[in-house]
Amino acid sequence: MKKRVWGVLLILLMICLACSEVKEYIDIVKDESISQEYFNALNKWTRDKTVYSQFETRAHIVATYKSSEFDEAYLSEYSKVYLLTDSEKKTKQELRVDLESDFEEFLFYAYIPEKDSNDFSKAGSIWKIFLVDKKGRRVYPIEVRKIEKITPVIVKFFPYVNQHHGMFYSLKFSPFPSSFEAQQMKLVFTSVLGRIELEWEK
């Protein structure tokens, strides 16, 4: 009888331990995931387009406008994932505000089968890039920089980035002049391979 009781207790203990381990794995997955709220903000401020020629891809670009709303969502999610203290979050928030006053930024991922043509950051690039508002006024970038190191953070927060196929860039503009109507603007990439226009409305 005692053996049976001990056997039952042992089985119950094993079940409890197994349940505990399963719960821990579920919590790990839940804690490491990026929230739907962040992805909603990412989707709201991201555009993409592909240029084809005879059913073959000539160029594919995905771009995210780092608006104040998007930056706030990113900082909130980053703070949650990395458990930033209030002080750390405040410091990052102040830095974000300072940077916003210095320039307007887009992040874009480009896949081009002809890899030599994925040269957006090089002097003499085949690509011309500019922003245009609904009245046709243009502004040109002050910097196009290739992001050399694709980290796990980038891949998690910008899942459209595939470092094995394309390249990831930062695109910066001076603060928009008062005459530029940024409420409705197009980001234009144009070259001999084709033209891609991505439109945002605030």
JSON list of C-alpha atoms in Angstrom, two decimals:
[
{"chain": "A", "resi": 1, "resn": "MET", "atom": "CA", "xyz": [0.00, 0.00, 0.00]},
{"chain": "A", "resi": 2, "resn": "LYS", "atom": "CA", "xyz": [2.82, 2.39, 0.95]},
{"chain": "A", "resi": 3, "resn": "LYS", "atom": "CA", "xyz": [4.56, 1.66, -2.36]},
{"chain": "A", "resi": 4, "resn": "ARG", "atom": "CA", "xyz": [1.37, 2.57, -4.25]},
{"chain": "A", "resi": 5, "resn": "VAL", "atom": "CA", "xyz": [1.01, 5.85, -2.32]},
{"chain": "A", "resi": 6, "resn": "TRP", "atom": "CA", "xyz": [4.63, 6.75, -2.94]},
{"chain": "A", "resi": 7, "resn": "GLY", "atom": "CA", "xyz": [4.21, 5.85, -6.61]},
{"chain": "A", "resi": 8, "resn": "VAL", "atom": "CA", "xyz": [1.19, 8.13, -6.95]},
{"chain": "A", "resi": 9, "resn": "LEU", "atom": "CA", "xyz": [2.99, 10.95, -5.15]},
{"chain": "A", "resi": 10, "resn": "LEU", "atom": "CA", "xyz": [6.01, 10.52, -7.42]},
{"chain": "A", "resi": 11, "resn": "ILE", "atom": "CA", "xyz": [3.83, 10.68, -10.55]},
{"chain": "A", "resi": 12, "resn": "LEU", "atom": "CA", "xyz": [2.05, 13.80, -9.26]},
{"chain": "A", "resi": 13, "resn": "LEU", "atom": "CA", "xyz": [5.40, 15.43, -8.48]},
{"chain": "A", "resi": 14, "resn": "MET", "atom": "CA", "xyz": [6.69, 14.67, -11.99]},
{"chain": "A", "resi": 15, "resn": "ILE", "atom": "CA", "xyz": [3.51, 16.11, -13.53]},
{"chain": "A", "resi": 16, "resn": "CYS", "atom": "CA", "xyz": [3.86, 19.29, -11.46]},
{"chain": "A", "resi": 17, "resn": "LEU", "atom": "CA", "xyz": [7.50, 19.68, -12.45]},
{"chain": "A", "resi": 18, "resn": "ALA", "atom": "CA", "xyz": [6.65, 19.11, -16.12]},
{"chain": "A", "resi": 19, "resn": "CYS", "atom": "CA", "xyz": [3.85, 21.70, -15.94]},
{"chain": "A", "resi": 20, "resn": "SER", "atom": "CA", "xyz": [6.23, 24.14, -14.30]},
{"chain": "A", "resi": 21, "resn": "GLU", "atom": "CA", "xyz": [8.81, 23.65, -17.07]},
{"chain": "A", "resi": 22, "resn": "VAL", "atom": "CA", "xyz": [6.17, 24.08, -19.79]},
{"chain": "A", "resi": 23, "resn": "LYS", "atom": "CA", "xyz": [4.93, 27.29, -18.13]},
{"chain": "A", "resi": 24, "resn": "GLU", "atom": "CA", "xyz": [8.50, 28.63, -17.99]},
{"chain": "A", "resi": 25, "resn": "TYR", "atom": "CA", "xyz": [9.00, 27.99, -21.70]},
{"chain": "A", "resi": 26, "resn": "ILE", "atom": "CA", "xyz": [5.71, 29.71, -22.51]},
{"chain": "A", "resi": 27, "resn": "ASP", "atom": "CA", "xyz": [6.73, 32.72, -20.38]},
{"chain": "A", "resi": 28, "resn": "ILE", "atom": "CA", "xyz": [10.12, 32.89, -22.12]},
{"chain": "A", "resi": 29, "resn": "VAL", "atom": "CA", "xyz": [8.49, 32.99, -25.55]},
{"chain": "A", "resi": 30, "resn": "LYS", "atom": "CA", "xyz": [5.94, 35.54, -24.37]},
{"chain": "A", "resi": 31, "resn": "ASP", "atom": "CA", "xyz": [8.52, 37.82, -22.74]},
{"chain": "A", "resi": 32, "resn": "GLU", "atom": "CA", "xyz": [10.88, 37.80, -25.72]},
{"chain": "A", "resi": 33, "resn": "SER", "atom": "CA", "xyz": [8.23, 38.52, -28.35]},
{"chain": "A", "resi": 34, "resn": "ILE", "atom": "CA", "xyz": [7.65, 41.94, -29.81]},
{"chain": "A", "resi": 35, "resn": "SER", "atom": "CA", "xyz": [4.21, 43.33, -29.09]},
{"chain": "A", "resi": 36, "resn": "GLN", "atom": "CA", "xyz": [1.43, 43.71, -31.62]},
{"chain": "A", "resi": 37, "resn": "GLU", "atom": "CA", "xyz": [1.23, 47.41, -30.69]},
{"chain": "A", "resi": 38, "resn": "TYR", "atom": "CA", "xyz": [4.77, 47.93, -31.96]},
{"chain": "A", "resi": 39, "resn": "PHE", "atom": "CA", "xyz": [4.10, 46.03, -35.18]},
{"chain": "A", "resi": 40, "resn": "ASN", "atom": "CA", "xyz": [0.97, 48.11, -35.72]},
{"chain": "A", "resi": 41, "resn": "ALA", "atom": "CA", "xyz": [3.11, 51.26, -35.55]},
{"chain": "A", "resi": 42, "resn": "LEU", "atom": "CA", "xyz": [5.74, 49.70, -37.83]},
{"chain": "A", "resi": 43, "resn": "ASN", "atom": "CA", "xyz": [3.09, 48.78, -40.40]},
{"chain": "A", "resi": 44, "resn": "LYS", "atom": "CA", "xyz": [1.52, 52.24, -40.23]},
{"chain": "A", "resi": 45, "resn": "TRP", "atom": "CA", "xyz": [4.81, 53.98, -41.09]},
{"chain": "A", "resi": 46, "resn": "THR", "atom": "CA", "xyz": [6.25, 51.42, -43.54]},
{"chain": "A", "resi": 47, "resn": "ARG", "atom": "CA", "xyz": [5.76, 51.24, -47.31]},
{"chain": "A", "resi": 48, "resn": "ASP", "atom": "CA", "xyz": [7.10, 48.83, -49.91]},
{"chain": "A", "resi": 49, "resn": "LYS", "atom": "CA", "xyz": [7.13, 48.40, -53.65]},
{"chain": "A", "resi": 50, "resn": "THR", "atom": "CA", "xyz": [8.69, 46.11, -56.26]},
{"chain": "A", "resi": 51, "resn": "VAL", "atom": "CA", "xyz": [9.69, 46.95, -59.82]},
{"chain": "A", "resi": 52, "resn": "TYR", "atom": "CA", "xyz": [9.33, 44.09, -62.31]},
{"chain": "A", "resi": 53, "resn": "SER", "atom": "CA", "xyz": [10.57, 43.52, -65.85]},
{"chain": "A", "resi": 54, "resn": "GLN", "atom": "CA", "xyz": [9.14, 40.60, -67.80]},
{"chain": "A", "resi": 55, "resn": "PHE", "atom": "CA", "xyz": [7.96, 38.99, -64.53]},
{"chain": "A", "resi": 56, "resn": "GLU", "atom": "CA", "xyz": [11.42, 39.26, -62.97]},
{"chain": "A", "resi": 57, "resn": "THR", "atom": "CA", "xyz": [12.21, 41.47, -59.97]},
{"chain": "A", "resi": 58, "resn": "ARG", "atom": "CA", "xyz": [14.38, 44.44, -60.85]},
{"chain": "A", "resi": 59, "resn": "ALA", "atom": "CA", "xyz": [14.29, 46.10, -57.42]},
{"chain": "A", "resi": 60, "resn": "HIS", "atom": "CA", "xyz": [12.38, 45.75, -54.16]},
{"chain": "A", "resi": 61, "resn": "ILE", "atom": "CA", "xyz": [12.42, 48.46, -51.47]},
{"chain": "A", "resi": 62, "resn": "VAL", "atom": "CA", "xyz": [10.80, 48.59, -48.03]},
{"chain": "A", "resi": 63, "resn": "ALA", "atom": "CA", "xyz": [11.06, 51.88, -46.13]},
{"chain": "A", "resi": 64, "resn": "THR", "atom": "CA", "xyz": [10.01, 53.03, -42.66]},
{"chain": "A", "resi": 65, "resn": "TYR", "atom": "CA", "xyz": [9.54, 56.71, -41.91]},
{"chain": "A", "resi": 66, "resn": "LYS", "atom": "CA", "xyz": [10.83, 57.40, -38.41]},
{"chain": "A", "resi": 67, "resn": "SER", "atom": "CA", "xyz": [8.04, 59.74, -37.45]},
{"chain": "A", "resi": 68, "resn": "SER", "atom": "CA", "xyz": [7.61, 60.92, -33.86]},
{"chain": "A", "resi": 69, "resn": "GLU", "atom": "CA", "xyz": [4.83, 58.39, -33.42]},
{"chain": "A", "resi": 70, "resn": "PHE", "atom": "CA", "xyz": [6.95, 55.52, -34.71]},
{"chain": "A", "resi": 71, "resn": "ASP", "atom": "CA", "xyz": [9.97, 56.54, -32.64]},
{"chain": "A", "resi": 72, "resn": "GLU", "atom": "CA", "xyz": [7.81, 56.65, -29.52]},
{"chain": "A", "resi": 73, "resn": "ALA", "atom": "CA", "xyz": [6.49, 53.14, -30.23]},
{"chain": "A", "resi": 74, "resn": "TYR", "atom": "CA", "xyz": [10.02, 51.86, -30.85]},
{"chain": "A", "resi": 75, "resn": "LEU", "atom": "CA", "xyz": [11.37, 53.39, -27.64]},
{"chain": "A", "resi": 76, "resn": "SER", "atom": "CA", "xyz": [8.47, 51.99, -25.63]},
{"chain": "A", "resi": 77, "resn": "GLU", "atom": "CA", "xyz": [9.01, 48.50, -27.01]},
{"chain": "A", "resi": 78, "resn": "TYR", "atom": "CA", "xyz": [12.78, 48.67, -26.65]},
{"chain": "A", "resi": 79, "resn": "SER", "atom": "CA", "xyz": [12.38, 49.81, -23.04]},
{"chain": "A", "resi": 80, "resn": "LYS", "atom": "CA", "xyz": [10.06, 46.91, -22.31]},
{"chain": "A", "resi": 81, "resn": "VAL", "atom": "CA", "xyz": [12.32, 44.30, -23.91]},
{"chain": "A", "resi": 82, "resn": "TYR", "atom": "CA", "xyz": [15.49, 45.57, -22.22]},
{"chain": "A", "resi": 83, "resn": "LEU", "atom": "CA", "xyz": [13.81, 46.49, -18.92]},
{"chain": "A", "resi": 84, "resn": "LEU", "atom": "CA", "xyz": [15.12, 50.05, -18.99]},
{"chain": "A", "resi": 85, "resn": "THR", "atom": "CA", "xyz": [14.79, 52.06, -15.82]},
{"chain": "A", "resi": 86, "resn": "ASP", "atom": "CA", "xyz": [12.81, 55.30, -15.86]},
{"chain": "A", "resi": 87, "resn": "SER", "atom": "CA", "xyz": [16.09, 57.21, -15.87]},
{"chain": "A", "resi": 88, "resn": "GLU", "atom": "CA", "xyz": [17.48, 55.24, -18.83]},
{"chain": "A", "resi": 89, "resn": "LYS", "atom": "CA", "xyz": [14.25, 55.65, -20.75]},
{"chain": "A", "resi": 90, "resn": "LYS", "atom": "CA", "xyz": [14.22, 59.40, -20.05]},
{"chain": "A", "resi": 91, "resn": "THR", "atom": "CA", "xyz": [17.79, 59.73, -21.35]},
{"chain": "A", "resi": 92, "resn": "LYS", "atom": "CA", "xyz": [16.91, 57.90, -24.56]},
{"chain": "A", "resi": 93, "resn": "GLN", "atom": "CA", "xyz": [13.75, 59.98, -24.92]},
{"chain": "A", "resi": 94, "resn": "GLU", "atom": "CA", "xyz": [15.73, 63.22, -24.64]},
{"chain": "A", "resi": 95, "resn": "LEU", "atom": "CA", "xyz": [18.26, 61.97, -27.19]},
{"chain": "A", "resi": 96, "resn": "ARG", "atom": "CA", "xyz": [15.43, 61.04, -29.56]},
{"chain": "A", "resi": 97, "resn": "VAL", "atom": "CA", "xyz": [13.90, 64.52, -29.31]},
{"chain": "A", "resi": 98, "resn": "ASP", "atom": "CA", "xyz": [17.29, 66.14, -29.95]},
{"chain": "A", "resi": 99, "resn": "LEU", "atom": "CA", "xyz": [17.89, 63.99, -33.02]},
{"chain": "A", "resi": 100, "resn": "GLU", "atom": "CA", "xyz": [14.42, 64.74, -34.38]},
{"chain": "A", "resi": 101, "resn": "SER", "atom": "CA", "xyz": [15.24, 68.43, -34.36]},
{"chain": "A", "resi": 102, "resn": "ASP", "atom": "CA", "xyz": [18.45, 67.76, -36.33]},
{"chain": "A", "resi": 103, "resn": "PHE", "atom": "CA", "xyz": [17.04, 65.70, -39.21]},
{"chain": "A", "resi": 104, "resn": "GLU", "atom": "CA", "xyz": [14.22, 63.60, -40.65]},
{"chain": "A", "resi": 105, "resn": "GLU", "atom": "CA", "xyz": [15.11, 59.93, -41.08]},
{"chain": "A", "resi": 106, "resn": "PHE", "atom": "CA", "xyz": [13.93, 56.92, -43.05]},
{"chain": "A", "resi": 107, "resn": "LEU", "atom": "CA", "xyz": [15.24, 53.38, -42.78]},
{"chain": "A", "resi": 108, "resn": "PHE", "atom": "CA", "xyz": [15.04, 51.31, -45.93]},
{"chain": "A", "resi": 109, "resn": "TYR", "atom": "CA", "xyz": [15.84, 47.79, -47.05]},
{"chain": "A", "resi": 110, "resn": "ALA", "atom": "CA", "xyz": [16.70, 47.20, -50.71]},
{"chain": "A", "resi": 111, "resn": "TYR", "atom": "CA", "xyz": [16.87, 43.92, -52.58]},
{"chain": "A", "resi": 112, "resn": "ILE", "atom": "CA", "xyz": [18.28, 44.09, -56.11]},
{"chain": "A", "resi": 113, "resn": "PRO", "atom": "CA", "xyz": [19.26, 40.90, -58.00]},
{"chain": "A", "resi": 114, "resn": "GLU", "atom": "CA", "xyz": [22.14, 42.78, -59.63]},
{"chain": "A", "resi": 115, "resn": "LYS", "atom": "CA", "xyz": [24.10, 43.32, -56.42]},
{"chain": "A", "resi": 116, "resn": "ASP", "atom": "CA", "xyz": [26.40, 45.94, -57.95]},
{"chain": "A", "resi": 117, "resn": "SER", "atom": "CA", "xyz": [23.32, 48.12, -58.42]},
{"chain": "A", "resi": 118, "resn": "ASN", "atom": "CA", "xyz": [22.54, 48.02, -54.69]},
{"chain": "A", "resi": 119, "resn": "ASP", "atom": "CA", "xyz": [24.84, 51.01, -54.27]},
{"chain": "A", "resi": 120, "resn": "PHE", "atom": "CA", "xyz": [22.61, 53.67, -52.70]},
{"chain": "A", "resi": 121, "resn": "SER", "atom": "CA", "xyz": [25.29, 54.88, -50.27]},
{"chain": "A", "resi": 122, "resn": "LYS", "atom": "CA", "xyz": [28.15, 55.06, -52.77]},
{"chain": "A", "resi": 123, "resn": "ALA", "atom": "CA", "xyz": [29.37, 58.16, -54.54]},
{"chain": "A", "resi": 124, "resn": "GLY", "atom": "CA", "xyz": [28.18, 57.98, -58.13]},
{"chain": "A", "resi": 125, "resn": "SER", "atom": "CA", "xyz": [25.29, 55.64, -57.25]},
{"chain": "A", "resi": 126, "resn": "ILE", "atom": "CA", "xyz": [22.99, 54.74, -60.13]},
{"chain": "A", "resi": 127, "resn": "TRP", "atom": "CA", "xyz": [20.10, 55.79, -57.88]},
{"chain": "A", "resi": 128, "resn": "LYS", "atom": "CA", "xyz": [18.71, 59.27, -57.35]},
{"chain": "A", "resi": 129, "resn": "ILE", "atom": "CA", "xyz": [16.68, 59.76, -54.16]},
{"chain": "A", "resi": 130, "resn": "PHE", "atom": "CA", "xyz": [14.45, 62.65, -53.09]},
{"chain": "A", "resi": 131, "resn": "LEU", "atom": "CA", "xyz": [11.25, 63.51, -51.26]},
{"chain": "A", "resi": 132, "resn": "VAL", "atom": "CA", "xyz": [8.50, 65.37, -53.07]},
{"chain": "A", "resi": 133, "resn": "ASP", "atom": "CA", "xyz": [5.32, 66.90, -51.67]},
{"chain": "A", "resi": 134, "resn": "LYS", "atom": "CA", "xyz": [1.94, 67.13, -53.40]},
{"chain": "A", "resi": 135, "resn": "LYS", "atom": "CA", "xyz": [2.90, 70.47, -54.99]},
{"chain": "A", "resi": 136, "resn": "GLY", "atom": "CA", "xyz": [6.04, 68.98, -56.53]},
{"chain": "A", "resi": 137, "resn": "ARG", "atom": "CA", "xyz": [8.54, 70.62, -54.17]},
{"chain": "A", "resi": 138, "resn": "ARG", "atom": "CA", "xyz": [11.59, 68.43, -53.61]},
{"chain": "A", "resi": 139, "resn": "VAL", "atom": "CA", "xyz": [14.09, 67.91, -50.81]},
{"chain": "A", "resi": 140, "resn": "TYR", "atom": "CA", "xyz": [17.25, 65.83, -51.21]},
{"chain": "A", "resi": 141, "resn": "PRO", "atom": "CA", "xyz": [18.99, 63.68, -48.58]},
{"chain": "A", "resi": 142, "resn": "ILE", "atom": "CA", "xyz": [21.99, 64.91, -46.67]},
{"chain": "A", "resi": 143, "resn": "GLU", "atom": "CA", "xyz": [23.12, 61.35, -45.95]},
{"chain": "A", "resi": 144, "resn": "VAL", "atom": "CA", "xyz": [22.59, 57.84, -47.29]},
{"chain": "A", "resi": 145, "resn": "ARG", "atom": "CA", "xyz": [24.43, 55.37, -45.07]},
{"chain": "A", "resi": 146, "resn": "LYS", "atom": "CA", "xyz": [24.61, 51.60, -45.37]},
{"chain": "A", "resi": 147, "resn": "ILE", "atom": "CA", "xyz": [24.07, 49.88, -42.02]},
{"chain": "A", "resi": 148, "resn": "GLU", "atom": "CA", "xyz": [26.96, 47.45, -42.10]},
{"chain": "A", "resi": 149, "resn": "LYS", "atom": "CA", "xyz": [26.14, 45.27, -39.10]},
{"chain": "A", "resi": 150, "resn": "ILE", "atom": "CA", "xyz": [22.72, 43.64, -39.08]},
{"chain": "A", "resi": 151, "resn": "THR", "atom": "CA", "xyz": [22.16, 42.78, -35.43]},
{"chain": "A", "resi": 152, "resn": "PRO", "atom": "CA", "xyz": [19.48, 40.54, -33.87]},
{"chain": "A", "resi": 153, "resn": "VAL", "atom": "CA", "xyz": [17.85, 43.74, -32.58]},
{"chain": "A", "resi": 154, "resn": "ILE", "atom": "CA", "xyz": [17.44, 45.06, -36.14]},
{"chain": "A", "resi": 155, "resn": "VAL", "atom": "CA", "xyz": [16.04, 41.74, -37.37]},
{"chain": "A", "resi": 156, "resn": "LYS", "atom": "CA", "xyz": [13.55, 41.56, -34.49]},
{"chain": "A", "resi": 157, "resn": "PHE", "atom": "CA", "xyz": [12.34, 45.16, -34.78]},
{"chain": "A", "resi": 158, "resn": "PHE", "atom": "CA", "xyz": [12.46, 45.32, -38.60]},
{"chain": "A", "resi": 159, "resn": "PRO", "atom": "CA", "xyz": [11.56, 41.78, -39.73]},
{"chain": "A", "resi": 160, "resn": "TYR", "atom": "CA", "xyz": [11.56, 42.75, -43.41]},
{"chain": "A", "resi": 161, "resn": "VAL", "atom": "CA", "xyz": [15.38, 42.97, -43.29]},
{"chain": "A", "resi": 162, "resn": "ASN", "atom": "CA", "xyz": [17.11, 39.93, -44.80]},
{"chain": "A", "resi": 163, "resn": "GLN", "atom": "CA", "xyz": [20.87, 40.41, -44.66]},
{"chain": "A", "resi": 164, "resn": "HIS", "atom": "CA", "xyz": [21.49, 37.44, -46.95]},
{"chain": "A", "resi": 165, "resn": "HIS", "atom": "CA", "xyz": [19.62, 38.99, -49.88]},
{"chain": "A", "resi": 166, "resn": "GLY", "atom": "CA", "xyz": [19.55, 42.76, -49.57]},
{"chain": "A", "resi": 167, "resn": "MET", "atom": "CA", "xyz": [21.03, 45.75, -47.76]},
{"chain": "A", "resi": 168, "resn": "PHE", "atom": "CA", "xyz": [19.74, 48.05, -45.02]},
{"chain": "A", "resi": 169, "resn": "TYR", "atom": "CA", "xyz": [20.23, 51.82, -45.13]},
{"chain": "A", "resi": 170, "resn": "SER", "atom": "CA", "xyz": [19.66, 54.97, -43.11]},
{"chain": "A", "resi": 171, "resn": "LEU", "atom": "CA", "xyz": [18.41, 57.93, -45.14]},
{"chain": "A", "resi": 172, "resn": "LYS", "atom": "CA", "xyz": [18.55, 61.39, -43.57]},
{"chain": "A", "resi": 173, "resn": "PHE", "atom": "CA", "xyz": [17.13, 64.75, -44.63]},
{"chain": "A", "resi": 174, "resn": "SER", "atom": "CA", "xyz": [17.57, 68.19, -43.11]},
{"chain": "A", "resi": 175, "resn": "PRO", "atom": "CA", "xyz": [14.49, 69.33, -41.15]},
{"chain": "A", "resi": 176, "resn": "PHE", "atom": "CA", "xyz": [11.76, 69.99, -43.69]},
{"chain": "A", "resi": 177, "resn": "PRO", "atom": "CA", "xyz": [11.43, 73.67, -44.70]},
{"chain": "A", "resi": 178, "resn": "SER", "atom": "CA", "xyz": [8.14, 75.33, -43.82]},
{"chain": "A", "resi": 179, "resn": "SER", "atom": "CA", "xyz": [7.20, 75.40, -47.50]},
{"chain": "A", "resi": 180, "resn": "PHE", "atom": "CA", "xyz": [7.46, 71.60, -47.78]},
{"chain": "A", "resi": 181, "resn": "GLU", "atom": "CA", "xyz": [4.09, 69.94, -47.14]},
{"chain": "A", "resi": 182, "resn": "ALA", "atom": "CA", "xyz": [5.16, 66.77, -45.32]},
{"chain": "A", "resi": 183, "resn": "GLN", "atom": "CA", "xyz": [1.54, 65.84, -44.57]},
{"chain": "A", "resi": 184, "resn": "GLN", "atom": "CA", "xyz": [1.52, 64.13, -47.96]},
{"chain": "A", "resi": 185, "resn": "MET", "atom": "CA", "xyz": [4.88, 63.21, -49.41]},
{"chain": "A", "resi": 186, "resn": "LYS", "atom": "CA", "xyz": [6.52, 60.65, -51.67]},
{"chain": "A", "resi": 187, "resn": "LEU", "atom": "CA", "xyz": [9.93, 59.11, -51.25]},
{"chain": "A", "resi": 188, "resn": "VAL", "atom": "CA", "xyz": [11.27, 58.54, -54.76]},
{"chain": "A", "resi": 189, "resn": "PHE", "atom": "CA", "xyz": [14.04, 56.17, -55.83]},
{"chain": "A", "resi": 190, "resn": "THR", "atom": "CA", "xyz": [14.77, 56.38, -59.54]},
{"chain": "A", "resi": 191, "resn": "SER", "atom": "CA", "xyz": [17.40, 54.80, -61.82]},
{"chain": "A", "resi": 192, "resn": "VAL", "atom": "CA", "xyz": [17.83, 52.97, -65.12]},
{"chain": "A", "resi": 193, "resn": "LEU", "atom": "CA", "xyz": [16.37, 49.91, -63.35]},
{"chain": "A", "resi": 194, "resn": "GLY", "atom": "CA", "xyz": [13.08, 51.68, -62.74]},
{"chain": "A", "resi": 195, "resn": "ARG", "atom": "CA", "xyz": [11.33, 54.05, -60.37]},
{"chain": "A", "resi": 196, "resn": "ILE", "atom": "CA", "xyz": [9.89, 53.35, -56.94]},
{"chain": "A", "resi": 197, "resn": "GLU", "atom": "CA", "xyz": [7.59, 55.85, -55.23]},
{"chain": "A", "resi": 198, "resn": "LEU", "atom": "CA", "xyz": [6.49, 55.34, -51.64]},
{"chain": "A", "resi": 199, "resn": "GLU", "atom": "CA", "xyz": [3.83, 57.65, -50.23]},
{"chain": "A", "resi": 200, "resn": "TRP", "atom": "CA", "xyz": [3.04, 58.75, -46.67]},
{"chain": "A", "resi": 201, "resn": "GLU", "atom": "CA", "xyz": [0.15, 60.82, -45.35]},
{"chain": "A", "resi": 202, "resn": "LYS", "atom": "CA", "xyz": [0.28, 62.20, -41.82]}
]
